[in-house]
CSV table of C-alpha atoms in Angstrom, one decimal:
chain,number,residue,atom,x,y,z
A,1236,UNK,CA,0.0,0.0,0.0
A,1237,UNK,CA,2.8,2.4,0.7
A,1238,UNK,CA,4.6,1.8,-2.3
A,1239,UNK,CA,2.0,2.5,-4.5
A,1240,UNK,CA,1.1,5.6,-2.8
A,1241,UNK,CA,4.6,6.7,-3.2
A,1242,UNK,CA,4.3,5.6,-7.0
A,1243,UNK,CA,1.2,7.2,-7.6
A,1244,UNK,CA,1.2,10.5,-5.1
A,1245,UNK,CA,4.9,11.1,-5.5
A,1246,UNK,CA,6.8,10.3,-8.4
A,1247,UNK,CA,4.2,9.9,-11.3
A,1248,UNK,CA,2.1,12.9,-10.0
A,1249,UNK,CA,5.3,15.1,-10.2
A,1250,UNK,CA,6.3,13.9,-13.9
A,1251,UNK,CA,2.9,14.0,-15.1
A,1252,UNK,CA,2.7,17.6,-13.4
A,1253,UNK,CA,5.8,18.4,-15.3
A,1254,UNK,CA,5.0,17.6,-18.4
A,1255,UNK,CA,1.9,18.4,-18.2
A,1256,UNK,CA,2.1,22.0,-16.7
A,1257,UNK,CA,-0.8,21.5,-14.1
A,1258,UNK,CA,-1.9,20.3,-11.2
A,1259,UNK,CA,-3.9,16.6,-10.7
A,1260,UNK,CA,-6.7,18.6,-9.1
A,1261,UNK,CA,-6.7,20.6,-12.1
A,1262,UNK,CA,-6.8,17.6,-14.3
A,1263,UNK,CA,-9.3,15.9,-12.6
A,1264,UNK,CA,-11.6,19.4,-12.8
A,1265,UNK,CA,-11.1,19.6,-16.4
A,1266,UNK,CA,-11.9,16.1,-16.7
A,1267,UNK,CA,-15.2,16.7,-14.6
A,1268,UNK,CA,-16.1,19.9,-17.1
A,1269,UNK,CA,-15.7,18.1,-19.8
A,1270,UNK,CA,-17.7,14.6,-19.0
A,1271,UNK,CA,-19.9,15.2,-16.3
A,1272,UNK,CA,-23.3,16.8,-16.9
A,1273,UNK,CA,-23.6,20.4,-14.9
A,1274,UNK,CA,-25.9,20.6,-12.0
A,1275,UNK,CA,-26.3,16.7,-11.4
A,1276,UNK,CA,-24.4,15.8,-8.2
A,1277,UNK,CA,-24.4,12.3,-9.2
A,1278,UNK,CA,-23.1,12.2,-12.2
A,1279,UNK,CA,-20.2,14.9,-10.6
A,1280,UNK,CA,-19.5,11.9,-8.3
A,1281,UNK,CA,-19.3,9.1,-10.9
A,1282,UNK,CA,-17.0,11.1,-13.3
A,1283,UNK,CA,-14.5,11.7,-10.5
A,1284,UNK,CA,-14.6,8.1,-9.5
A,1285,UNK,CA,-14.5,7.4,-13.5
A,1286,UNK,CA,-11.0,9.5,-13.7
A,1287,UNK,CA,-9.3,8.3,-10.3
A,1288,UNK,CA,-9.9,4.6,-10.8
A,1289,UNK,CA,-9.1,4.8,-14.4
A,1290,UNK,CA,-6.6,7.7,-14.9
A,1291,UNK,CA,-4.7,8.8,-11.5
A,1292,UNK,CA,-4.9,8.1,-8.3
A,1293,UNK,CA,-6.4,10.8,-5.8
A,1294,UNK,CA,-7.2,10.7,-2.2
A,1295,UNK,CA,-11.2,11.1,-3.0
A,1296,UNK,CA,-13.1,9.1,-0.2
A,1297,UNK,CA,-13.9,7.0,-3.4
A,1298,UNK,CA,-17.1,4.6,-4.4
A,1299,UNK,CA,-16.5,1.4,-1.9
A,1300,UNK,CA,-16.1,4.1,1.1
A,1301,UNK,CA,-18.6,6.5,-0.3
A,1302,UNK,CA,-21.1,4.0,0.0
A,1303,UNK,CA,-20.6,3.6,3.7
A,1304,UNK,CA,-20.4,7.6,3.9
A,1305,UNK,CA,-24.2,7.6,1.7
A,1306,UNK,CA,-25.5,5.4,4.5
A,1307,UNK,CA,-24.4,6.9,7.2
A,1308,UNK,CA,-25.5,10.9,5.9
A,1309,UNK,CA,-28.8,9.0,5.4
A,1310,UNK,CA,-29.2,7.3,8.2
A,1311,UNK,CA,-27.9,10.4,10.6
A,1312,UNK,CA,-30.6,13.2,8.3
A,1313,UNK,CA,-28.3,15.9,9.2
A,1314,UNK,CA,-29.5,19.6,9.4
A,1315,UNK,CA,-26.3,20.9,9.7
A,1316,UNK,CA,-22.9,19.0,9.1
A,1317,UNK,CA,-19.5,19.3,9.2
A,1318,UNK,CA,-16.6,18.4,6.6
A,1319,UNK,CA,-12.6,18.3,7.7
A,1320,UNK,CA,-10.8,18.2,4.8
A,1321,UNK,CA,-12.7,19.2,1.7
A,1322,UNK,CA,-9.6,18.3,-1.3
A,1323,UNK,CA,-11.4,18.7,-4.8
A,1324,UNK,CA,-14.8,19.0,-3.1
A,1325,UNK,CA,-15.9,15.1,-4.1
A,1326,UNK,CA,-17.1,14.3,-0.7
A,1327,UNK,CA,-18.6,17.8,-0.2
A,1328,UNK,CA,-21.2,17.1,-3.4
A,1329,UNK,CA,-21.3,13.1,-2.2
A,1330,UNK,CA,-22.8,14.6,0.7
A,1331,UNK,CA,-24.9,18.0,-0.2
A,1332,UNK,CA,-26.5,15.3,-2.7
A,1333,UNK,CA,-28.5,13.9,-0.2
A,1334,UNK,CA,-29.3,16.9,2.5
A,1335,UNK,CA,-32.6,17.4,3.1
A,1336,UNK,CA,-34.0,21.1,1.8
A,1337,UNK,CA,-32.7,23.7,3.8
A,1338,UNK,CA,-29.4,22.0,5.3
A,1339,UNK,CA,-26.1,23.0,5.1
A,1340,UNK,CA,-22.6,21.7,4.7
A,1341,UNK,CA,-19.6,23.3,5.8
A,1342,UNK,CA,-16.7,22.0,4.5
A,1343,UNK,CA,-13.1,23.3,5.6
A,1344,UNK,CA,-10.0,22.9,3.6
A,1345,UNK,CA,-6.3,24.6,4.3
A,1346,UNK,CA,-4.8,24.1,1.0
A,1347,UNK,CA,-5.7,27.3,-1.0
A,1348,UNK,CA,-5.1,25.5,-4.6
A,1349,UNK,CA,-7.1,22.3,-3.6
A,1350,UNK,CA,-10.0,25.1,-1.6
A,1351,UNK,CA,-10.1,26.8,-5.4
A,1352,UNK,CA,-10.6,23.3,-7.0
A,1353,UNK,CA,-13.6,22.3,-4.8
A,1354,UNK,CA,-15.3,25.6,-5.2
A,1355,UNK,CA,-15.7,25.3,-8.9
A,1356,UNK,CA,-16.4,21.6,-8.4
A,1357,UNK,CA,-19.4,22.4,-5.7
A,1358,UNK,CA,-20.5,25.2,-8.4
A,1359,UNK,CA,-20.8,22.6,-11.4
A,1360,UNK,CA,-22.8,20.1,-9.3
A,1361,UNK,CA,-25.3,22.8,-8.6
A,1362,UNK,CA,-24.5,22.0,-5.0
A,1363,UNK,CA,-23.6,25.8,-4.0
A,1364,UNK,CA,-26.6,26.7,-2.1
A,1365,UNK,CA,-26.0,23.7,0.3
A,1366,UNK,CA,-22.3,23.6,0.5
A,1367,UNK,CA,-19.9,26.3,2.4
A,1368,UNK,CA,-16.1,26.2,2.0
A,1369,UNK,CA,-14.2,27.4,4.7
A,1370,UNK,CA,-10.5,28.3,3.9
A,1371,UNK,CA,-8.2,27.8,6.8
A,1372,UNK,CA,-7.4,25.6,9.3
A,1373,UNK,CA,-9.0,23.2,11.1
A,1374,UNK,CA,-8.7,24.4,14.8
A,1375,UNK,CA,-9.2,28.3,14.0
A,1376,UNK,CA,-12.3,27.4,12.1
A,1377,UNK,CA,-14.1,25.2,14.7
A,1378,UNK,CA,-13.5,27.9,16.8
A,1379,UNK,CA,-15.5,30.3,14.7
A,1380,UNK,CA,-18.3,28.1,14.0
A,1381,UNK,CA,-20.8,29.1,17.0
A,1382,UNK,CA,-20.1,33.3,16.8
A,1383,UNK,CA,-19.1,33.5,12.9
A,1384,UNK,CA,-20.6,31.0,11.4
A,1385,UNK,CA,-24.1,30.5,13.6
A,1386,UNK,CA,-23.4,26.7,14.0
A,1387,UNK,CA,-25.2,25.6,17.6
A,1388,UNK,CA,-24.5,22.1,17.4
A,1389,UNK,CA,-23.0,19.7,14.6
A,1390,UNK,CA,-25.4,16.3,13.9
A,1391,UNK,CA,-22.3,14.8,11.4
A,1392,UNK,CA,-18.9,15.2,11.0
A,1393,UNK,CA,-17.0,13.6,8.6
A,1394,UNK,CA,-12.9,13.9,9.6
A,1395,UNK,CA,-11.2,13.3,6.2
A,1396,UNK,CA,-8.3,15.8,6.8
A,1397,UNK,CA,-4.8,15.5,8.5
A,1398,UNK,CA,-4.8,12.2,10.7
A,1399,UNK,CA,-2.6,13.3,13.2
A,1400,UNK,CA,-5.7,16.1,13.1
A,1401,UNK,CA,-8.6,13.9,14.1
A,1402,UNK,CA,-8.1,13.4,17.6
A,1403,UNK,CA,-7.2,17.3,18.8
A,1404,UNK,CA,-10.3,18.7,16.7
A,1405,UNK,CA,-12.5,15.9,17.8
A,1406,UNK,CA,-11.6,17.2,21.8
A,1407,UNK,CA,-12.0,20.7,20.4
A,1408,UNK,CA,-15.3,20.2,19.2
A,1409,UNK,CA,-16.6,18.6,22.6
A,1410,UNK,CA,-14.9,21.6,24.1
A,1411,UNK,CA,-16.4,24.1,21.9
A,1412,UNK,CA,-19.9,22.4,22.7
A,1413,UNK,CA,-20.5,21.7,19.3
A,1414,UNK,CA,-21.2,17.9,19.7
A,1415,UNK,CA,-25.0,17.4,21.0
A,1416,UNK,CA,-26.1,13.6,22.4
A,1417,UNK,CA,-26.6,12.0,18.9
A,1418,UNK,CA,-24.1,13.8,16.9
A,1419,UNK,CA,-22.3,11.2,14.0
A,1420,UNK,CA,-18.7,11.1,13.4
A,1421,UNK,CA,-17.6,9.6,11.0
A,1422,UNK,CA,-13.8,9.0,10.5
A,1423,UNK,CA,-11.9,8.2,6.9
A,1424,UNK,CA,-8.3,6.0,6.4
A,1425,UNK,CA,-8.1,4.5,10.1
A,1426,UNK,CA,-6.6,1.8,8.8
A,1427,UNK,CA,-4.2,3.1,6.4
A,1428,UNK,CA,-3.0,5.8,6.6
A,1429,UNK,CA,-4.4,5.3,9.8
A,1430,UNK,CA,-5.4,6.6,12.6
A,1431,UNK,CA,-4.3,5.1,15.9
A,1432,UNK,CA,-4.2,7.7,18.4
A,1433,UNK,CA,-8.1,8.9,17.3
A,1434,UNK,CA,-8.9,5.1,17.6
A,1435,UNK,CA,-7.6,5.4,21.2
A,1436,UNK,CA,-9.6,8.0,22.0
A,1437,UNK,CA,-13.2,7.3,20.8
A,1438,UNK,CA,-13.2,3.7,21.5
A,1439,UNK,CA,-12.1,4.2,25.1
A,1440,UNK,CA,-14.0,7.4,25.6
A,1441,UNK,CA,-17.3,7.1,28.0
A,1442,UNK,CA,-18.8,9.8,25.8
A,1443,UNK,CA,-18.6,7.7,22.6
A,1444,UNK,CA,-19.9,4.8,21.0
A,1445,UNK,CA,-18.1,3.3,18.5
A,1446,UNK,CA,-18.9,0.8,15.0
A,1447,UNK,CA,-16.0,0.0,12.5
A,1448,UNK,CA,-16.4,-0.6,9.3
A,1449,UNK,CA,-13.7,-2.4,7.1
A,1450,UNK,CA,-13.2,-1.2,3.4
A,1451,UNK,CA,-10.2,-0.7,1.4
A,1452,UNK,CA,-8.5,2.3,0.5
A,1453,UNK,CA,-9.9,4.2,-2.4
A,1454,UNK,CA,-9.5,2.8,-5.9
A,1455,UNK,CA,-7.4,0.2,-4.6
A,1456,UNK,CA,-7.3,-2.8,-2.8
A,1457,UNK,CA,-5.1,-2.0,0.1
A,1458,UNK,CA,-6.9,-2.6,3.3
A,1459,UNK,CA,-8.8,0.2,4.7
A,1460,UNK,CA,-11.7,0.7,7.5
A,1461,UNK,CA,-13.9,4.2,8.6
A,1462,UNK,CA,-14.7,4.5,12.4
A,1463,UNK,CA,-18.4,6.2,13.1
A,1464,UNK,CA,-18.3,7.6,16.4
A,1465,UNK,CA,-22.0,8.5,18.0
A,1466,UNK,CA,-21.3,11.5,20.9
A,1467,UNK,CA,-23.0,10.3,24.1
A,1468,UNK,CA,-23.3,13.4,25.5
């Protein structure tokens, strides 16, 4: 599995980048403009999948894990939820798809070129009105969310940014009060990368409850798994 990250994140991204004069994010936005049909979420989805499991590899949530994402934004009906890590927005419109009317997304990403990306992906899915992207990073931004952002509590979060990230934000957003009893976490890559230390902390925490689900990583069949966590209160 780590080999062929290095393959396809390191060394044939950077040639291809070269020779190519643009970024993978870019290519798999133009890709998306070209093939996918503008203002159907679904079809935004299934191009990007399309591209990454045909083309290059990308660090999407993918199809096999998005499925288990799907069920678990159905299943939780969120009014308002939260995204860490938003990339070239494909989980962002894999979500907004299937809010209700009237919810929200926010979706927070640090990298300013991957942050441009996702806005002009969320825009072609006709996802905009559902969907806001947050520049910045993680920790400043939950922060803002009650005064700036009018969030009182979170019912799903989906952690799909910096590992080492998951467990500090997670204790930030129970410190922040923005977790209610109910409220769905859902974690990506616990497996691999991996996530040990946010493992740790949910499983043994008396304010969580905790179901694993094993998958493989996206487009690929390294061995994979994403923790939901359900706050207690």
């Amino acid at each position: 599995g780590t080999a062929a990250l290095i393959w396809n994140e390191i060394i044939r991204e950077k040639v291809t980048n070269f020779i190519m004069n643009q970024s993978k994010e870019q290519r798999i936005l133009n890709f998306v403009l070209q093939n996918a049909v503008r203002g159907d979420p679904y079809s935004v989805v299934d191009t990007i999948d399309k591209y990454c499991s045909q083309k290059e590899w990308a660090m999407n949530v993918g199809d096999e894990k998005g499925r288990i994402l799907d069920k678990t934004v159905e299943e939780t009906n969120p009014s308002i939820a939260l995204e860490l890590g938003t990339y070239c927005g494909y989980s962002a419109v894999r979500i907004s798809r299937l809010l209700k009317a009237g919810a929200r997304l926010l979706t927070v990403e640090f990298n300013p070129e991957f942050a441009a990306i996702a806005k002009q992906m969320i825009e072609f899915a006709g996802v905009q009105d559902k969907v806001k992207l947050l520049e910045g990073p993680s920790e400043e931004i939950i922060r803002q969310l009650k005064k700036k952002y009018e969030v009182d509590t979170l019912d799903f979060v989906f952690l799909d940014h910096w590992k080492d990230r998951y467990t500090p934000d997670t204790i930030l957003l129970q410190e922040c009060n923005l977790l209610r009893k109910g409220t769905v976490l859902l974690a990506d890559n616990v497996i691999f990368p991996g996530a040990p230390d946010f493992l740790n902390y949910v499983r043994n925490s008396p304010h969580f409850q905790c179901t694993n689900y094993p998958s493989h990583l996206e487009y690929m069949q390294v061995e994979d798994a994403m923790e939901k966590a359900v706050f207690l209160g």
